[in-house]
XYZ file of C-alpha atoms in Angstrom:
661
model
C 23.401 190.130 39.527
C 20.355 191.592 38.230
C 17.905 190.064 35.704
C 20.329 190.923 32.759
C 23.198 188.776 34.020
C 25.300 191.869 34.189
C 26.890 193.587 37.419
C 24.696 196.547 38.506
C 25.878 199.769 38.405
C 24.186 203.054 39.281
C 21.302 204.134 36.460
C 22.225 207.037 34.622
C 19.056 209.498 34.288
C 17.922 209.439 31.129
C 17.643 213.491 31.104
C 21.392 213.542 31.551
C 21.752 211.403 28.270
C 18.999 212.512 26.091
C 18.194 216.287 27.607
C 19.537 219.274 26.294
C 23.239 219.826 26.223
C 24.315 222.307 28.701
C 26.515 223.797 25.879
C 27.180 222.391 22.123
C 28.563 223.216 18.890
C 31.160 225.404 20.103
C 32.706 227.806 17.455
C 34.909 230.800 17.156
C 33.971 233.731 14.783
C 36.541 234.216 12.094
C 38.130 237.565 13.701
C 38.726 235.505 17.170
C 36.649 238.114 18.812
C 33.591 235.720 19.681
C 32.778 232.219 20.912
C 29.494 230.806 20.352
C 27.651 227.775 21.122
C 24.280 226.240 21.401
C 22.661 226.358 24.821
C 19.342 226.127 26.296
C 16.907 229.186 26.924
C 13.878 228.021 28.847
C 14.620 224.755 27.482
C 14.940 225.372 24.120
C 18.300 225.535 22.306
C 19.429 228.652 21.250
C 22.592 230.638 19.970
C 24.715 232.165 22.871
C 27.616 234.205 22.061
C 30.517 235.497 24.139
C 33.711 237.662 24.135
C 36.501 235.311 23.525
C 38.278 236.551 26.671
C 35.028 236.828 28.747
C 32.632 233.989 28.821
C 31.003 234.914 31.894
C 29.312 237.714 29.665
C 27.428 235.336 27.187
C 24.029 236.039 26.062
C 21.298 234.314 23.902
C 21.271 236.012 20.374
C 18.191 234.062 19.408
C 15.054 233.536 21.124
C 13.462 230.441 19.708
C 10.577 229.003 21.629
C 9.814 225.697 19.599
C 12.131 223.243 18.113
C 15.540 224.950 18.686
C 18.198 225.707 16.787
C 20.832 222.604 15.564
C 22.696 224.073 13.022
C 24.564 227.514 12.995
C 27.890 229.222 11.432
C 29.794 232.457 11.490
C 29.739 234.343 8.110
C 32.782 236.627 7.258
C 30.809 239.717 8.017
C 31.653 241.263 11.278
C 29.394 240.000 14.001
C 27.125 238.076 11.857
C 26.107 234.758 12.006
C 23.915 232.304 10.041
C 21.431 229.708 11.294
C 19.071 227.216 10.094
C 15.536 226.190 11.300
C 12.555 223.994 9.954
C 8.893 223.852 11.094
C 7.708 220.814 13.114
C 10.064 218.848 11.510
C 9.092 219.291 7.992
C 12.932 220.081 6.789
C 11.995 222.930 4.858
C 14.823 224.527 6.515
C 15.187 228.227 6.328
C 18.308 230.339 6.589
C 18.451 233.110 9.124
C 21.093 235.805 9.689
C 21.647 237.625 13.197
C 23.934 240.485 14.054
C 25.079 239.449 17.485
C 25.604 243.199 18.463
C 21.679 243.498 18.616
C 18.634 243.204 16.543
C 16.119 240.711 15.242
C 17.145 237.807 13.292
C 16.358 237.979 9.419
C 14.985 235.341 7.388
C 16.951 235.204 4.289
C 14.567 232.963 2.429
C 11.203 233.828 3.067
C 9.318 231.713 1.133
C 6.817 228.796 1.514
C 7.797 225.138 1.116
C 11.323 226.332 0.545
C 14.735 224.647 1.593
C 17.550 226.326 1.798
C 21.147 224.895 0.673
C 23.894 227.185 1.789
C 26.280 227.034 -1.377
C 29.160 229.320 -0.007
C 30.387 231.761 2.476
C 33.727 233.336 1.368
C 36.222 235.702 3.423
C 36.621 237.498 -0.139
C 32.935 238.196 -0.298
C 32.062 238.800 3.490
C 29.111 240.770 3.012
C 27.156 238.136 0.772
C 26.267 234.434 0.985
C 25.155 232.050 -1.713
C 22.118 230.113 -1.121
C 20.274 227.432 -3.151
C 16.668 227.865 -2.866
C 13.637 225.742 -4.569
C 11.204 228.232 -4.615
C 10.366 228.559 -7.982
C 10.527 224.816 -8.897
C 10.434 222.416 -5.473
C 12.562 219.912 -7.365
C 15.732 222.133 -8.270
C 17.460 224.818 -6.525
C 18.436 227.899 -8.174
C 21.357 229.919 -6.819
C 21.450 233.221 -5.369
C 23.769 235.688 -3.996
C 22.053 237.202 -0.636
C 23.183 240.400 0.851
C 23.535 239.758 4.761
C 22.577 243.281 5.424
C 18.972 243.746 3.590
C 18.577 239.933 2.699
C 18.231 241.128 -0.849
C 18.850 238.130 -3.238
C 20.279 238.307 -6.944
C 19.945 235.494 -9.169
C 23.111 233.980 -10.191
C 22.144 230.743 -11.975
C 18.489 229.504 -12.631
C 18.544 225.961 -12.596
C 16.840 224.615 -15.662
C 19.221 221.765 -16.678
C 18.257 219.499 -13.616
C 21.716 220.071 -11.700
C 21.847 218.533 -8.216
C 23.937 221.675 -6.993
C 26.601 224.013 -8.057
C 30.226 224.688 -6.689
C 31.687 228.206 -6.510
C 35.043 229.399 -5.838
C 35.701 232.042 -2.986
C 34.781 234.837 -5.391
C 31.460 233.327 -6.008
C 32.103 232.376 -9.453
C 30.337 229.369 -10.500
C 32.834 226.873 -11.732
C 31.123 223.425 -11.730
C 27.791 221.629 -11.481
C 26.685 218.137 -10.863
C 24.115 216.555 -12.755
C 22.671 212.696 -12.346
C 22.499 210.385 -15.798
C 19.765 208.262 -16.756
C 21.848 205.496 -16.067
C 22.201 206.823 -12.587
C 25.836 207.724 -12.836
C 27.079 211.406 -12.725
C 28.440 214.030 -14.531
C 30.521 216.704 -13.313
C 30.038 219.765 -15.970
C 32.873 222.630 -15.937
C 31.593 226.284 -17.124
C 33.353 227.230 -20.119
C 32.959 230.057 -22.574
C 30.674 227.645 -24.691
C 28.652 226.786 -21.858
C 28.683 223.584 -19.572
C 30.899 221.045 -20.662
C 31.328 217.386 -18.976
C 34.714 217.347 -17.140
C 34.313 213.949 -15.159
C 32.230 211.112 -15.656
C 31.284 208.953 -12.952
C 29.793 205.592 -13.304
C 27.055 204.452 -11.035
C 28.937 201.837 -9.097
C 31.380 205.007 -8.211
C 28.510 207.405 -7.643
C 28.242 207.067 -4.018
C 31.743 207.429 -3.171
C 32.854 210.208 -6.210
C 32.170 213.466 -5.714
C 33.545 217.240 -5.494
C 34.406 218.675 -2.458
C 35.824 222.179 -2.891
C 38.045 224.400 -4.589
C 40.911 226.054 -2.995
C 40.456 229.753 -2.309
C 42.133 231.029 -5.373
C 40.414 228.431 -7.744
C 43.316 226.858 -9.124
C 42.835 223.196 -7.556
C 39.582 221.241 -7.357
C 39.377 218.582 -4.180
C 37.422 215.470 -4.993
C 36.656 212.199 -3.388
C 37.098 209.601 -6.308
C 37.008 205.774 -5.864
C 37.139 205.720 -9.761
C 39.956 203.102 -11.033
C 40.259 202.079 -7.253
C 38.417 200.144 -4.660
C 38.138 202.817 -1.821
C 37.762 206.400 -2.099
C 40.694 208.707 -2.315
C 41.098 212.466 -1.841
C 42.416 213.623 -4.982
C 43.536 217.194 -6.193
C 42.708 218.163 -9.603
C 44.764 221.041 -11.395
C 42.014 223.161 -12.700
C 44.258 224.561 -15.744
C 45.900 221.392 -16.639
C 43.541 218.625 -15.559
C 46.136 216.818 -14.072
C 45.362 215.125 -10.869
C 47.039 213.741 -7.881
C 46.234 211.707 -4.784
C 46.299 213.307 -1.681
C 45.595 210.826 0.672
C 44.013 207.232 0.144
C 43.379 204.195 2.403
C 43.320 200.324 1.376
C 40.710 199.901 4.453
C 38.304 202.510 4.219
C 37.005 205.736 2.411
C 37.897 208.896 3.022
C 35.197 210.584 3.354
C 35.502 214.410 3.859
C 36.983 214.628 7.427
C 39.528 217.295 6.505
C 41.550 220.075 7.959
C 41.622 222.916 5.539
C 43.399 225.929 6.044
C 41.245 228.851 6.648
C 42.456 231.426 3.929
C 43.816 229.552 1.282
C 41.545 226.247 1.345
C 44.332 224.036 0.866
C 44.043 220.335 2.756
C 46.359 219.950 5.523
C 45.274 216.738 7.268
C 42.870 213.824 6.251
C 40.858 211.880 8.495
C 40.111 208.245 7.614
C 38.069 205.799 9.743
C 38.019 201.834 9.341
C 37.469 200.777 12.934
C 38.897 203.710 14.833
C 39.767 207.584 13.382
C 43.068 208.204 12.519
C 44.704 211.462 10.712
C 47.127 211.442 8.069
C 49.340 214.685 7.949
C 49.503 216.412 4.436
C 51.000 219.646 5.077
C 54.266 219.512 7.792
C 53.096 222.944 9.186
C 50.212 221.226 11.264
C 52.332 218.010 12.073
C 53.070 219.606 15.694
C 49.582 220.946 16.254
C 47.921 217.306 15.758
C 50.937 215.849 18.130
C 49.764 218.287 20.614
C 45.937 217.527 20.528
C 46.954 214.053 21.006
C 47.766 214.853 24.425
C 44.024 215.169 25.206
C 43.884 211.218 25.454
C 43.091 208.412 23.202
C 39.882 209.675 21.933
C 39.053 212.109 19.001
C 40.132 215.749 18.752
C 37.984 217.448 16.180
C 38.871 220.906 15.123
C 35.457 222.513 14.952
C 36.516 225.927 13.851
C 39.714 228.159 13.304
C 40.224 231.792 13.172
C 40.767 233.182 9.723
C 44.382 234.110 10.757
C 44.802 230.513 12.003
C 45.982 231.584 15.667
C 43.421 229.731 17.304
C 41.454 226.600 17.001
C 38.005 225.308 19.084
C 38.847 221.699 19.785
C 36.132 219.071 20.617
C 37.544 215.961 22.367
C 35.354 212.936 22.892
C 35.844 209.222 23.258
C 33.483 206.309 23.522
C 33.332 206.688 27.473
C 33.669 210.679 27.307
C 31.231 212.957 25.859
C 32.150 215.943 24.184
C 34.487 218.529 26.179
C 35.496 221.886 24.588
C 38.899 223.332 24.407
C 40.729 226.185 22.964
C 43.629 225.569 21.251
C 46.376 228.479 20.851
C 48.970 227.561 18.185
C 51.706 230.120 18.890
C 52.220 228.784 22.618
C 50.721 225.555 22.234
C 48.764 225.752 25.231
C 45.302 223.926 25.051
C 42.807 225.833 27.218
C 39.855 223.763 28.820
C 36.612 225.624 28.163
C 34.020 223.305 29.347
C 32.014 220.123 29.046
C 29.157 219.483 26.957
C 27.390 217.302 29.162
C 28.615 217.712 32.765
C 25.642 216.014 34.294
C 27.434 212.970 33.020
C 30.744 213.683 34.908
C 31.566 210.421 36.980
C 28.776 208.662 35.377
C 29.383 204.950 35.055
C 30.042 205.234 31.382
C 31.744 202.247 29.055
C 34.014 201.769 26.419
C 33.386 200.604 22.816
C 35.247 197.992 20.900
C 35.704 197.678 17.070
C 35.339 194.199 15.930
C 35.311 192.558 12.583
C 32.450 189.805 12.034
C 32.584 187.556 9.242
C 29.429 187.317 6.835
C 28.557 183.826 5.442
C 29.509 184.975 2.009
C 33.018 185.812 3.500
C 32.471 189.463 3.479
C 33.949 191.459 6.629
C 31.456 193.696 8.755
C 33.355 196.231 10.734
C 31.123 196.704 13.677
C 31.161 198.124 17.202
C 30.344 196.225 20.591
C 29.367 198.082 23.653
C 29.097 196.056 26.873
C 27.628 197.003 30.202
C 30.028 197.721 33.048
C 31.654 194.459 34.400
C 31.149 192.700 31.386
C 34.675 192.209 29.513
C 35.825 190.507 26.149
C 39.069 188.148 26.387
C 41.894 187.866 24.219
C 39.605 185.670 21.932
C 36.676 188.187 21.949
C 34.517 186.015 24.126
C 32.156 187.857 26.753
C 32.751 186.901 30.401
C 28.964 186.893 30.931
C 26.178 186.655 28.402
C 23.685 189.356 28.667
C 20.527 190.435 26.656
C 21.590 192.429 23.517
C 19.903 194.966 21.162
C 21.104 194.881 17.690
C 20.913 198.689 16.999
C 20.705 199.357 13.166
C 22.125 202.546 11.350
C 20.077 204.656 9.153
C 21.107 205.501 5.552
C 21.365 202.681 4.507
C 24.064 204.747 2.880
C 25.688 205.892 5.904
C 27.835 203.860 8.440
C 28.443 203.371 12.301
C 31.584 204.972 13.536
C 33.896 204.551 16.728
C 32.939 207.345 19.603
C 30.642 208.577 22.267
C 27.446 207.311 21.877
C 24.361 208.227 23.830
C 22.211 205.368 22.438
C 24.868 202.790 23.345
C 25.840 204.051 26.788
C 22.067 204.332 27.701
C 21.313 200.555 26.684
C 24.612 199.144 28.151
C 23.727 201.303 31.510
C 20.682 199.233 31.678
C 22.163 196.063 31.097
C 22.408 195.329 27.562
C 25.102 194.450 25.215
C 24.702 196.680 22.240
C 25.962 195.774 18.663
C 26.182 198.267 15.988
C 26.994 196.566 12.437
C 28.025 198.057 8.924
C 26.356 195.509 6.596
C 26.743 195.693 3.480
C 25.546 198.745 1.573
C 27.048 201.082 4.211
C 29.429 203.674 3.223
C 32.842 204.261 3.969
C 34.128 200.493 3.257
C 34.848 200.514 -0.530
C 32.604 200.669 -3.434
C 32.377 197.159 -3.361
C 31.067 197.065 0.002
C 28.267 199.596 -0.675
C 27.376 198.503 -4.197
C 26.758 194.989 -2.281
C 23.747 196.077 -0.967
C 22.331 197.079 -4.477
C 18.578 195.917 -4.485
C 19.512 193.891 -1.229
C 17.052 195.236 1.492
C 15.547 192.646 3.527
C 17.879 190.126 1.647
C 21.736 189.768 1.682
C 21.553 193.102 3.967
C 19.308 191.450 6.609
C 21.794 188.381 6.580
C 24.620 190.528 7.467
C 22.265 191.365 10.556
C 21.559 187.907 11.169
C 25.171 186.638 10.815
C 26.444 189.317 13.329
C 23.528 188.031 16.129
C 24.907 184.468 15.420
C 28.726 185.973 16.054
C 27.705 187.431 19.163
C 25.745 184.328 20.423
C 28.914 182.198 19.484
C 31.278 184.752 21.365
C 29.054 184.245 24.562
C 27.790 187.758 24.122
C 24.223 186.943 24.319
C 21.992 184.447 24.202
C 19.704 183.293 21.038
C 16.371 183.992 23.075
C 17.585 187.776 24.576
C 18.135 189.749 21.169
C 15.989 192.760 20.262
C 16.275 194.792 16.820
C 16.152 198.391 17.153
C 17.052 201.644 14.792
C 15.843 204.673 12.859
C 15.014 205.160 9.202
C 16.614 202.331 7.483
C 17.289 200.873 10.914
C 13.601 201.133 11.436
C 12.901 199.083 8.317
C 15.521 196.800 9.648
C 13.631 196.252 12.458
C 10.134 195.574 10.698
C 12.012 193.269 8.384
C 13.431 191.575 11.088
C 10.182 190.979 12.811
C 8.303 189.983 9.534
C 10.974 188.047 7.679
C 12.767 186.095 10.493
C 9.782 186.231 13.169
C 11.212 183.929 15.708
C 14.779 185.617 15.638
C 14.260 188.679 17.521
C 12.294 188.613 21.307
C 11.238 192.208 20.086
C 11.542 195.496 17.848
C 11.701 199.083 18.270
C 10.933 200.723 15.032
C 11.678 204.583 14.705
C 10.401 206.289 11.418
C 11.054 202.941 9.608
C 9.137 202.349 6.237
C 6.999 199.366 5.984
C 5.977 199.762 2.188
C 8.752 200.226 -0.071
C 6.249 201.184 -2.950
C 4.633 204.022 -0.908
C 8.244 204.971 0.131
C 9.767 205.838 -3.180
C 6.170 207.368 -4.194
C 6.366 210.096 -1.274
C 9.961 210.942 -1.576
C 10.688 215.174 -1.174
C 10.375 216.631 -4.498
C 14.296 218.006 -4.037
C 15.047 214.211 -4.071
C 13.533 213.580 -7.473
C 16.665 214.324 -9.312
C 18.569 211.534 -7.582
C 15.543 208.858 -8.208
C 17.479 206.958 -10.623
C 20.025 206.115 -7.876
C 17.355 205.328 -5.592
C 15.485 203.041 -8.133
C 19.052 201.101 -8.874
C 19.674 200.795 -5.473
C 16.414 199.896 -3.639
C 13.871 198.490 -6.627
C 12.299 200.351 -9.975
C 8.955 201.004 -9.236
C 8.456 201.161 -13.342
C 9.087 197.743 -14.150
C 6.921 194.936 -13.151
C 10.214 192.945 -11.880
C 10.954 196.068 -9.812
C 7.486 196.181 -8.421
C 7.732 192.393 -7.730
C 11.109 192.834 -5.842
C 9.516 195.990 -3.624
C 6.372 193.988 -2.818
C 8.723 191.076 -1.717
C 10.998 193.252 0.353
C 8.300 195.607 2.095
C 7.736 194.534 5.906
C 3.861 195.015 4.978
C 3.584 192.122 2.797
C 4.458 189.786 5.449
C 2.931 191.688 8.576
C 0.710 188.878 9.650
C 3.701 186.772 10.110
C 4.855 188.998 13.035
C 4.420 187.224 16.447
C 7.042 189.288 18.693
C 5.871 192.783 20.377
C 6.664 195.649 18.335
C 7.266 199.415 19.294
C 6.947 202.095 16.842
C 7.773 205.802 16.953
C 6.700 208.411 14.294
C 6.999 211.709 13.336
C 3.856 213.108 11.976
C 5.697 215.751 9.681
C 8.472 213.290 8.470
C 9.207 214.312 4.687
C 11.240 211.313 4.248
C 9.302 208.160 5.666
C 5.613 209.530 5.602
C 3.370 208.749 8.473
C 1.459 206.376 6.278
C 4.320 204.114 6.548
C 3.711 203.517 10.246
C -0.029 203.671 9.793
C 0.003 200.836 7.199
C 1.705 198.334 9.225
C -0.157 199.279 12.631
C -3.578 198.845 10.792
C -2.226 195.570 9.559
C -0.932 194.235 12.668
C -4.196 195.576 14.495
C -6.416 193.807 11.771
C -4.259 190.591 12.455
C -5.014 190.761 16.244
C -1.201 191.178 16.582
C -0.169 193.758 19.594
C 1.650 196.585 18.660
C 2.367 200.117 20.416
C 2.453 203.097 18.440
C 3.676 206.449 19.483
C 3.207 209.426 17.236
C 4.845 213.004 17.805
C 2.792 215.574 15.775
C 5.487 217.984 15.862
C 8.368 215.652 14.778
C 9.660 214.876 11.467
C 12.273 212.193 10.521
C 13.406 211.613 14.161
C 12.769 213.199 17.254
C 14.671 216.276 17.911
C 13.055 218.184 20.882
C 14.426 216.768 23.804
C 11.178 216.517 25.720
C 9.874 214.225 22.786
C 13.318 212.171 22.674
C 13.220 211.550 26.403
C 9.426 210.714 26.456
C 9.930 208.116 23.538
C 13.112 206.627 24.958
C 11.234 206.519 28.406
C 8.833 204.351 26.857
C 11.128 202.150 24.768
C 13.135 201.740 27.923
C 10.282 200.214 29.751
C 9.159 198.125 26.857
C 12.855 196.830 26.230
C 12.650 195.969 30.106
C 9.501 193.676 29.723
C 10.685 191.579 27.035
C 14.440 191.407 27.531
C 14.658 191.917 31.271
C 17.003 194.854 31.426
C 16.467 197.632 34.025
C 14.332 200.487 33.511
C 13.546 204.078 35.289
C 9.842 204.402 35.505
C 8.345 206.301 32.906
C 6.487 208.766 35.360
C 6.700 212.366 34.602
C 9.152 212.044 31.584
C 6.115 212.734 28.899
C 5.732 216.102 30.356
C 6.556 218.939 28.064
C 6.231 216.085 25.164
C 3.848 216.114 22.078
C 3.496 212.247 22.877
C 0.304 210.799 21.536
C -0.189 206.846 21.688
C -2.886 205.828 19.362
C -2.730 202.215 20.046
C -1.157 199.602 22.501
C -0.317 202.063 25.707
C -1.101 199.018 27.728
C 1.761 196.902 25.870
C 4.075 199.194 28.147
C 4.397 198.862 31.715
C 3.602 202.624 33.205
C 2.357 204.061 30.072
C -1.191 204.489 30.679
C -0.707 205.796 33.770
C 1.787 208.157 32.479
C -0.753 209.458 29.728
C -3.278 209.848 32.581
C -3.727 213.464 32.702
C -0.856 213.981 30.089
C -1.789 217.176 27.905
C 0.555 217.168 24.705
C 2.808 220.050 24.107
C 3.091 220.760 20.519
C 5.822 223.256 19.158
C 6.465 224.039 15.383
């Protein structure tokens, strides 16, 4: 046994878990002639393309040398794909097009401080794309048709009415728009000959679980997520002509959240995915029933359909399970053959990866918290849910908070479990996906009942022998970073240590500095977090800000921050570091000058995780690889507290930060 009390297994190298994947985001072009994926070029992710029948001839068609490309997709213009890229993590994503037969990429949104919103790509208008751009007004996106050959844009809609966005059909006729109401509800407006008319009223209580999704290609049916007059969000089909609606699929346990199998030409929904604890598919169109049955032969995990050819003869499948990283296949519908392509991370082949278990944890008020437990190799649960060995635990809190943890392969959970920790990921109240009452129960409960839920899951883990009360850390990013700070400030004796990644410490400054394009939905933030325009709201924000009680922090804290974060500004970390330093409380602060909301350059991600791994080992007793050279190539700066992590001062000696925008 090691000091973690878990059986010892081989250490999985951090680079295998967090370095660049060998291949990712595999897609097939609509005409079926090309396969594409993301892969490194000189250590930076770029788009590669190969003939579909000759993968050995693959070549990069982009040459990014900085942060890499993380999102791309095919247009319907032959040989042309689109990709998105920001600078230094500022989230001002520009849209580029590249002809895979040759030529340089073209920026379709060449304006400063502009965030591109791809609003439409259609096989009926193959030579143009719909893009929302906020260069005229940083708070609002105007809608343009953009010529894929020349980059010329033509104004379709000037957004002078505060719309959150537009919905067009496949002929690029704008049919609907969405606008937030003063009461923080939403109105879906339809275009009529007389102008915009409210077609659907969405109350505040349904605003996070009711929204338009897409029109069928002929524009006759509007698909919506809809939780009105029900608890969980259903997929609803609205007949545009008659306004009659029908429920396509609903699940009483969980929301439909937009995981749909849609016919590539007609736009008709053929299957619906829902996840309560584990993902499930419901067949809507029996013509794909056999296909989904065949895909289940890949294993007990999840077979996601990445892309389909326009003629629907070939699908790209991404298969994974909690203990199986993504592997890619081609599915040939006519023959039923599933052709293996490659693993996204072959370096993990044969690694001691572990499974994940979905558990239901009762909160103190009776609310059920769907959660996920990952245990180190050799530690098991009996039929009553009790662990065979108590080990240190990391409570890993998801961001959002209007998001959710789910079942599947998770590099963070695998990393921590391999180091000897149990990993508990909890869907606390306020998370989405489990019905509107579950989500709305988190309104104005940051640091209150949302925090109580996290404490209750820790108590559950202790009661079930997973861990002991003195060996629990809290860790997370964004809202998870806030939860880390709140945990150490509001309940200073509960956690042995904390790791905060881009978490807000001051809810006043968080709401004062939101990105300009978030301002049309400010009423939602005010009602769900706290309203800075009222005396009562300001008092609430002060009470729930970890900065207010920074002097109560007594346990070790590691903070990671991106200097260019547009959501949680660097000042959020600076403020609490300054307060803790002023009060003589040790804190280690790691800053990346070329990152934003999270760390996306693999060099930076690997560097921070090397520091975090050694920080956790010191305070929880888990295993760790030395930091050694894992800062190489990163932009790591440590303004304060380097001596709080074993090996960090030595790793910083001679370290020359590499900054790539």
